[in-house]
Structures are given as structure tokens and as C-alpha cells.
PDB file of N, CA and C in Angstrom:
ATOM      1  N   UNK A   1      96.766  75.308 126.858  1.00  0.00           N
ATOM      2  CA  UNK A   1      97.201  76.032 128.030  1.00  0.00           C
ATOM      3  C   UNK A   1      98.144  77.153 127.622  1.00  0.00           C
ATOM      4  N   UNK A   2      98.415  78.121 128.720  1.00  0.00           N
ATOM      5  CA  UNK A   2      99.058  79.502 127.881  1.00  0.00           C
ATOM      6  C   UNK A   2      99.949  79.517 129.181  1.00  0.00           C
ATOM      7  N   UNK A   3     101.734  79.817 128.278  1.00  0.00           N
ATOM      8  CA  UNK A   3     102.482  79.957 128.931  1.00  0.00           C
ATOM      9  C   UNK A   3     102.269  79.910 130.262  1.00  0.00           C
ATOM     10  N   UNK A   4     101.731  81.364 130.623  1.00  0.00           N
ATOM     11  CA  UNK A   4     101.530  81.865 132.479  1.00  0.00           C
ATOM     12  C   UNK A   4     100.943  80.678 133.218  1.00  0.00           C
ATOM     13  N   UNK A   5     100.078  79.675 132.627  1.00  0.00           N
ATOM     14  CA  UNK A   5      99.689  78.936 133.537  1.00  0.00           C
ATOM     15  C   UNK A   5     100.686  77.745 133.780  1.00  0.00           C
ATOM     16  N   UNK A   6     101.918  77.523 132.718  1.00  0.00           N
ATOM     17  CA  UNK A   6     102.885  76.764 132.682  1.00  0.00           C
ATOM     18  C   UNK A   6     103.867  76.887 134.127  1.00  0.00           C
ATOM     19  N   UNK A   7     104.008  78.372 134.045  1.00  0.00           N
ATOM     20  CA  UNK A   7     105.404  78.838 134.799  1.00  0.00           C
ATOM     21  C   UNK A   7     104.570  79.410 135.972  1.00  0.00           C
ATOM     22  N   UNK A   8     105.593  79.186 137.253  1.00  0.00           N
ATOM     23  CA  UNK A   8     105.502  79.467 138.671  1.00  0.00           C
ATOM     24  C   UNK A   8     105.338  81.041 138.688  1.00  0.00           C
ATOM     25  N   UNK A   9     104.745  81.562 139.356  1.00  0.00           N
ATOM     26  CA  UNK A   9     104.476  83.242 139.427  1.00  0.00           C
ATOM     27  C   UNK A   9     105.852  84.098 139.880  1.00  0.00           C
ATOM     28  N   UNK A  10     105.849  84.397 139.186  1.00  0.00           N
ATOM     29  CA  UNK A  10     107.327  85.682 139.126  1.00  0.00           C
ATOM     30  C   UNK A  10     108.206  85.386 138.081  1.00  0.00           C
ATOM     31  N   UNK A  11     108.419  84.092 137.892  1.00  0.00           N
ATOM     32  CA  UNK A  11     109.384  83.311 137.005  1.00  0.00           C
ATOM     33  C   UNK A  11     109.096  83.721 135.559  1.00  0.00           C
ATOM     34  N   UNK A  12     108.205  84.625 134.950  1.00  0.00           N
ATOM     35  CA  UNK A  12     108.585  85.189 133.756  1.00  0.00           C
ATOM     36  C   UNK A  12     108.926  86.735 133.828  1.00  0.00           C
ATOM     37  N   UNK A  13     108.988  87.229 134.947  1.00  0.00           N
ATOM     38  CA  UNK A  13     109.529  88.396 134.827  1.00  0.00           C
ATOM     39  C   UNK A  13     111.271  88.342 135.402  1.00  0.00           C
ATOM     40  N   UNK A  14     111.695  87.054 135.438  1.00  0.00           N
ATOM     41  CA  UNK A  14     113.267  87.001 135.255  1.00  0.00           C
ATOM     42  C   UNK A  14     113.825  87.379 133.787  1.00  0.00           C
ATOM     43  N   UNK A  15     114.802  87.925 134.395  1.00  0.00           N
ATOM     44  CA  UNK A  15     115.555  88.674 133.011  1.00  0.00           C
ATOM     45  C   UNK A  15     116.016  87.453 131.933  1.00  0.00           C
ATOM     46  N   UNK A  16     116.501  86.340 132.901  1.00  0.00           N
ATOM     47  CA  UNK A  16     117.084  84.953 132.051  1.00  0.00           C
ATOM     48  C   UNK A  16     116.088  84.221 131.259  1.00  0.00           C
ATOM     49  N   UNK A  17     114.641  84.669 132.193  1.00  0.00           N
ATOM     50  CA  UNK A  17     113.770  83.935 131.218  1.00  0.00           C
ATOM     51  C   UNK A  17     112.993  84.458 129.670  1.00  0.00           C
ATOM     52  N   UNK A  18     113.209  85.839 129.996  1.00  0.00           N
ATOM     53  CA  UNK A  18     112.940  86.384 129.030  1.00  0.00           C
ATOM     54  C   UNK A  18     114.015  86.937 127.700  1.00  0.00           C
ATOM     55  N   UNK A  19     115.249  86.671 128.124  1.00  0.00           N
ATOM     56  CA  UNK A  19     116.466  86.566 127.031  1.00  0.00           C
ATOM     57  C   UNK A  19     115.978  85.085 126.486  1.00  0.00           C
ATOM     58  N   UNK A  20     115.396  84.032 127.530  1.00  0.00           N
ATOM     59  CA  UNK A  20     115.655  82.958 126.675  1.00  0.00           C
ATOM     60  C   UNK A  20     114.751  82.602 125.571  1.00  0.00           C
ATOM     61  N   UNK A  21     113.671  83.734 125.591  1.00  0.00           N
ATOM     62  CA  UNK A  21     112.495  83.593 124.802  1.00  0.00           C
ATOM     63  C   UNK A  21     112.902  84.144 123.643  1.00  0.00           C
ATOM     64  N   UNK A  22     113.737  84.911 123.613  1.00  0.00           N
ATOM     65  CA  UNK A  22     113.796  85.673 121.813  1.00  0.00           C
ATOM     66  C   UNK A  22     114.274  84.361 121.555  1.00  0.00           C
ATOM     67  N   UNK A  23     113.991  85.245 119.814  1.00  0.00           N
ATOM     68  CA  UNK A  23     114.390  83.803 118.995  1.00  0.00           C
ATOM     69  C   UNK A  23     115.713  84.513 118.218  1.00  0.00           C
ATOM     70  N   UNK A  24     116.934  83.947 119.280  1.00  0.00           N
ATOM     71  CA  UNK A  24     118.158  83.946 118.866  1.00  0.00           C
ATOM     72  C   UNK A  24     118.971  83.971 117.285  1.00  0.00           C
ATOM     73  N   UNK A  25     118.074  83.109 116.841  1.00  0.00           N
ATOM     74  CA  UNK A  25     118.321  82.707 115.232  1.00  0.00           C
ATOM     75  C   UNK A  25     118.206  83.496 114.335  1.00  0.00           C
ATOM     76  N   UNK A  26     116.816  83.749 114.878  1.00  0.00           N
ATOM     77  CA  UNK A  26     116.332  85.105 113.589  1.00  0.00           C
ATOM     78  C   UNK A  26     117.172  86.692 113.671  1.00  0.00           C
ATOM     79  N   UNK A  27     117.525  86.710 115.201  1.00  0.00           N
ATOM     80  CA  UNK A  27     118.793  87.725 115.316  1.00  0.00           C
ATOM     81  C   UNK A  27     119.659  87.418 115.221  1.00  0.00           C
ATOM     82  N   UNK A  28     120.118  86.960 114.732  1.00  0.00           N
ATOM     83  CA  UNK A  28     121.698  86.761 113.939  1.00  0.00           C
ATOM     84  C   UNK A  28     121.689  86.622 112.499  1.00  0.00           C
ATOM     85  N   UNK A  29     120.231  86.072 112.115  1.00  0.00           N
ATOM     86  CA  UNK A  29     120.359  86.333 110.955  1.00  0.00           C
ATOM     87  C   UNK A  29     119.986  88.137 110.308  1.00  0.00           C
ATOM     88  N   UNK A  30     119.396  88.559 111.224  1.00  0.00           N
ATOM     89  CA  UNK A  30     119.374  89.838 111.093  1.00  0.00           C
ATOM     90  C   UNK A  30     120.695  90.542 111.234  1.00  0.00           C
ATOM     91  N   UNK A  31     121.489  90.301 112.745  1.00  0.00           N
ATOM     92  CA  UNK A  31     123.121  90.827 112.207  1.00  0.00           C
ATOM     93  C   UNK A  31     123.947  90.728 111.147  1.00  0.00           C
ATOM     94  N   UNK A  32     123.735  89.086 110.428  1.00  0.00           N
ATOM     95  CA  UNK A  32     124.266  88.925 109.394  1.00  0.00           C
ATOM     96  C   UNK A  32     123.661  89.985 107.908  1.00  0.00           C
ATOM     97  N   UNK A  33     122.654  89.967 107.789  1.00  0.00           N
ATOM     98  CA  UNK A  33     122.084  91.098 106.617  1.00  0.00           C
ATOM     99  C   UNK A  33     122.587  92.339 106.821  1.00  0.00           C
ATOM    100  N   UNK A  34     122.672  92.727 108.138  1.00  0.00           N
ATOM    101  CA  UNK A  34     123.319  94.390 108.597  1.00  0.00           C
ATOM    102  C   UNK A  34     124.452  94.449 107.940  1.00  0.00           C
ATOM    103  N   UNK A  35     125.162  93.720 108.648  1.00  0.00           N
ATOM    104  CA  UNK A  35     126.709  93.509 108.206  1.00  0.00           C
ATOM    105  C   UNK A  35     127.244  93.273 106.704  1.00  0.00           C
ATOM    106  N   UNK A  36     126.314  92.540 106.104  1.00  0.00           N
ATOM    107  CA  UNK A  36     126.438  92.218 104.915  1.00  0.00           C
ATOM    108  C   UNK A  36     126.328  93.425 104.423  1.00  0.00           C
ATOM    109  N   UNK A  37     125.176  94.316 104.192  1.00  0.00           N
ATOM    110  CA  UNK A  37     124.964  95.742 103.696  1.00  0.00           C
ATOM    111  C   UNK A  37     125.565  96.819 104.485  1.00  0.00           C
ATOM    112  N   UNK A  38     126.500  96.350 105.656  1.00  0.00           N
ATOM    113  CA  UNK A  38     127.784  97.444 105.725  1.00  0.00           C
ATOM    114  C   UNK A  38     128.735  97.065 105.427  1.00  0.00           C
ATOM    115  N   UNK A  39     129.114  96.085 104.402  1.00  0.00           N
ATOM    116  CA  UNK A  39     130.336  95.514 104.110  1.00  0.00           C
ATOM    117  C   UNK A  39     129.805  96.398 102.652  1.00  0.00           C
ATOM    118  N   UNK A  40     128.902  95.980 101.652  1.00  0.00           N
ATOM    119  CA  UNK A  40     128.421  96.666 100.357  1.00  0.00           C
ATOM    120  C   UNK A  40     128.928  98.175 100.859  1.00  0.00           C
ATOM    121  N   UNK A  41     128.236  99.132 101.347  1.00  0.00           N
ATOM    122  CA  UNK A  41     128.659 100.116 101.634  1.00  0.00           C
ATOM    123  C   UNK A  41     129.972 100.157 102.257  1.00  0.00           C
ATOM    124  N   UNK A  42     130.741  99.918 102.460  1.00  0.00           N
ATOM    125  CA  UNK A  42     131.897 100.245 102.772  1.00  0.00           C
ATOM    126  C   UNK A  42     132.777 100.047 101.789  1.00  0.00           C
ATOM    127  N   UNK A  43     132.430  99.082 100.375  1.00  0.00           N
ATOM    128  CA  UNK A  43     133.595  98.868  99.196  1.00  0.00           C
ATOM    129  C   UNK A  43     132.609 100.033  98.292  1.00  0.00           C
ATOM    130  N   UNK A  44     131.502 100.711  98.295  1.00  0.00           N
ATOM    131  CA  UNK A  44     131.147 101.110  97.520  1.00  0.00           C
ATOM    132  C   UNK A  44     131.583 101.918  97.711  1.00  0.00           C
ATOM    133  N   UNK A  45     131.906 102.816  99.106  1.00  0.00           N
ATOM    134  CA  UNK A  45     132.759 104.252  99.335  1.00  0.00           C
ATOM    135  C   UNK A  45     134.460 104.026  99.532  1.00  0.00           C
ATOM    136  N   UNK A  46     134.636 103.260  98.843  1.00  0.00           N
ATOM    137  CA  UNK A  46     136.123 103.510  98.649  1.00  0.00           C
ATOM    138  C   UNK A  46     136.629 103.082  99.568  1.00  0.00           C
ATOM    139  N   UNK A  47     136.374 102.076 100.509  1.00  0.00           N
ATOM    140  CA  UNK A  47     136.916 101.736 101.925  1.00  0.00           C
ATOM    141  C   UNK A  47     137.000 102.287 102.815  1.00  0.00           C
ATOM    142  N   UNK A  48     136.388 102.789 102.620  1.00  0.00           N
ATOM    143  CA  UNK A  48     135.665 103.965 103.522  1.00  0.00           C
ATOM    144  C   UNK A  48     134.482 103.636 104.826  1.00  0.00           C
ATOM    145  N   UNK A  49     134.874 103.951 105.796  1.00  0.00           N
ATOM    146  CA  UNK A  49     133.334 103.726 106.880  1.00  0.00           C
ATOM    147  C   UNK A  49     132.777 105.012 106.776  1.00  0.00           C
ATOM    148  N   UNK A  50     133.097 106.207 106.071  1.00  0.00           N
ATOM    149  CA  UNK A  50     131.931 107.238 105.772  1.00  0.00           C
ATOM    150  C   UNK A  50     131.576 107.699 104.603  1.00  0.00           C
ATOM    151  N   UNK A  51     130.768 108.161 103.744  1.00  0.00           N
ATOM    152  CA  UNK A  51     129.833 108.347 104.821  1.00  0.00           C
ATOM    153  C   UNK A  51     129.062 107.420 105.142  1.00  0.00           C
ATOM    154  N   UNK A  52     128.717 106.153 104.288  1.00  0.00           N
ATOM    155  CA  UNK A  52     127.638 104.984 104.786  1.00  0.00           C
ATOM    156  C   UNK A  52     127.684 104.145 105.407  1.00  0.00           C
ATOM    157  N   UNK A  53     128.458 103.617 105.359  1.00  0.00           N
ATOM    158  CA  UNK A  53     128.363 102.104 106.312  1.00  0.00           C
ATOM    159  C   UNK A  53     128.524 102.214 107.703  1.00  0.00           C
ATOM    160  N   UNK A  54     129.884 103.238 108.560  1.00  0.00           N
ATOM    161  CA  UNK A  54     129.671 103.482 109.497  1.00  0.00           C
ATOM    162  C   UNK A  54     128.357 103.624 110.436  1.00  0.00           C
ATOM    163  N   UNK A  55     127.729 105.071 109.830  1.00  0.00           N
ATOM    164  CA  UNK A  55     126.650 105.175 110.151  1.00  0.00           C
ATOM    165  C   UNK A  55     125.212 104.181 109.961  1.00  0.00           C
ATOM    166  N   UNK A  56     125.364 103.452 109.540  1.00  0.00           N
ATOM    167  CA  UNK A  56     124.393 102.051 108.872  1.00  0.00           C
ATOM    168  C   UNK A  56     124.311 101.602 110.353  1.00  0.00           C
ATOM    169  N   UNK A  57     125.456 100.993 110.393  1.00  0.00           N
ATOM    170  CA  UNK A  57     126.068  99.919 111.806  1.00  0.00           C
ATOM    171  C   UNK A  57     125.941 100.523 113.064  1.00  0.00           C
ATOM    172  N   UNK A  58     125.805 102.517 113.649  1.00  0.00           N
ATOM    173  CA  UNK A  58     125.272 102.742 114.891  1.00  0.00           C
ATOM    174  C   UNK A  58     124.238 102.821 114.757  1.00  0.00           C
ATOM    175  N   UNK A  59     123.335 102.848 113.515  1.00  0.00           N
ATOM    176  CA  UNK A  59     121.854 102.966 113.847  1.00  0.00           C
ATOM    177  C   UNK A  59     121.435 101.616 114.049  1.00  0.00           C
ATOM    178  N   UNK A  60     122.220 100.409 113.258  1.00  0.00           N
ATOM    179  CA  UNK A  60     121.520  98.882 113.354  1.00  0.00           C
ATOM    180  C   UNK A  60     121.741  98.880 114.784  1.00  0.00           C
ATOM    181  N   UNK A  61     122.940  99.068 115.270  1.00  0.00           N
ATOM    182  CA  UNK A  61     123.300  98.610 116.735  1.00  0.00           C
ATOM    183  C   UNK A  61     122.398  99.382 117.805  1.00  0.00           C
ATOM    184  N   UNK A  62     122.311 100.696 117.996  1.00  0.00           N
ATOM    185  CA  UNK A  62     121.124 101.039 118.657  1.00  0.00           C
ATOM    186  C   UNK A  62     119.633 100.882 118.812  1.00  0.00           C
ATOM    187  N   UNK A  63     119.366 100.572 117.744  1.00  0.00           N
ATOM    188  CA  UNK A  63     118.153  99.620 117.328  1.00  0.00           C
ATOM    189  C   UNK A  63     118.144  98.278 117.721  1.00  0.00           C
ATOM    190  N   UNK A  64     118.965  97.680 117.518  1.00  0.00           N
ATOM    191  CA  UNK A  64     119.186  96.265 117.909  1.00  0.00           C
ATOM    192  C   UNK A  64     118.996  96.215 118.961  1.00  0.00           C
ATOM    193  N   UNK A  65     119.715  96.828 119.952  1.00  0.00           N
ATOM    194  CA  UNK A  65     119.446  97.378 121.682  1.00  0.00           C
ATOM    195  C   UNK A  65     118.518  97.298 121.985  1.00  0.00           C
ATOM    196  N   UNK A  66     117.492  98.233 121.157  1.00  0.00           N
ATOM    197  CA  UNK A  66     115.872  98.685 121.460  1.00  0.00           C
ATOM    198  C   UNK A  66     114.977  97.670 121.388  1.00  0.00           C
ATOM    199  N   UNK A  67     115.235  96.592 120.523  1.00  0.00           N
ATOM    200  CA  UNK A  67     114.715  96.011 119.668  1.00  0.00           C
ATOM    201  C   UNK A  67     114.552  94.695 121.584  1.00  0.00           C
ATOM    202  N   UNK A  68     115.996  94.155 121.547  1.00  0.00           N
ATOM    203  CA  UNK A  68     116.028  93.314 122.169  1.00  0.00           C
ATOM    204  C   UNK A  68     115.428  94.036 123.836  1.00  0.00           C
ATOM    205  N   UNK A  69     115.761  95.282 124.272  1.00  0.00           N
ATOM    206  CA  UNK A  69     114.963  95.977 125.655  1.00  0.00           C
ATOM    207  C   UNK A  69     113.032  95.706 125.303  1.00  0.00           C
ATOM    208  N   UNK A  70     113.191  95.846 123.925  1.00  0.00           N
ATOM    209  CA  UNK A  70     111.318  95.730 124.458  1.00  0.00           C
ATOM    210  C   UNK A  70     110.728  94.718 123.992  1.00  0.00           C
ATOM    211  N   UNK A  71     111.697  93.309 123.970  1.00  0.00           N
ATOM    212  CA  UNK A  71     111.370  92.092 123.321  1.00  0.00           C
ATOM    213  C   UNK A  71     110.810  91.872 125.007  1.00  0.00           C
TER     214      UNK A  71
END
């Protein structure tokens, strides 16, 4: 049987139901790798958030956004 025939009609186009479908885990482990390789870049420039790591972290984060809007 496939999902839609599981769930009551409308009930997957709730916003709660469809946050609850990503798979939470695998995004965080994805924040964690970001972060990790803006922490590398940030001791590699001298403690520095420019020029790399800063910019690393608004493109992960706007992406991340995107990522989770068209999940």
C-alpha cells in the first residue's frame, strides 16, 4: 500500500506532516560536515571568517533553506 492510501485526504499537505517526513538525522549530520569544514576554514585563514568560512556557512544556510522548502 502507498502512503496516500494510508492517510486521510488533505492530511499530507499539512506543513507538520511534511516536516515530519524529512529525515532529521541525515540533516544534522549534514550541518555537522558544514560546520566542521567552516571550522577548517576558519583556522586555515588565520581566524578569520573571511574570506572562507564565512561565506561557506551563508551559502550552506541558504541552501539548507531550499533544500528543506522543496523537501
Amino acid at each position: 500500500m502507498s502512503v496516500s492510501a494510508l492517510t486521510r485526504p488533505g492530511e499530507r499537505d499539512r506543513l507538520v506532516v511534511k516536516f515530519s517526513e524529512i529525515d532529521w538525522l541525515f540533516s544534522l549530520a549534514l550541518c555537522l560536515i558544514a560546520g566542521a569544514g567552516a571550522l577548517m576554514m576558519f583556522s586555515i585563514a588565520g581566524s578569520s571568517w573571511e574570506p572562507w568560512a564565512g561565506a561557506h556557512l551563508l551559502r550552506f544556510g541558504i541552501m539548507f533553506v531550499v533544500m528543506v522548502a522543496l523537501a
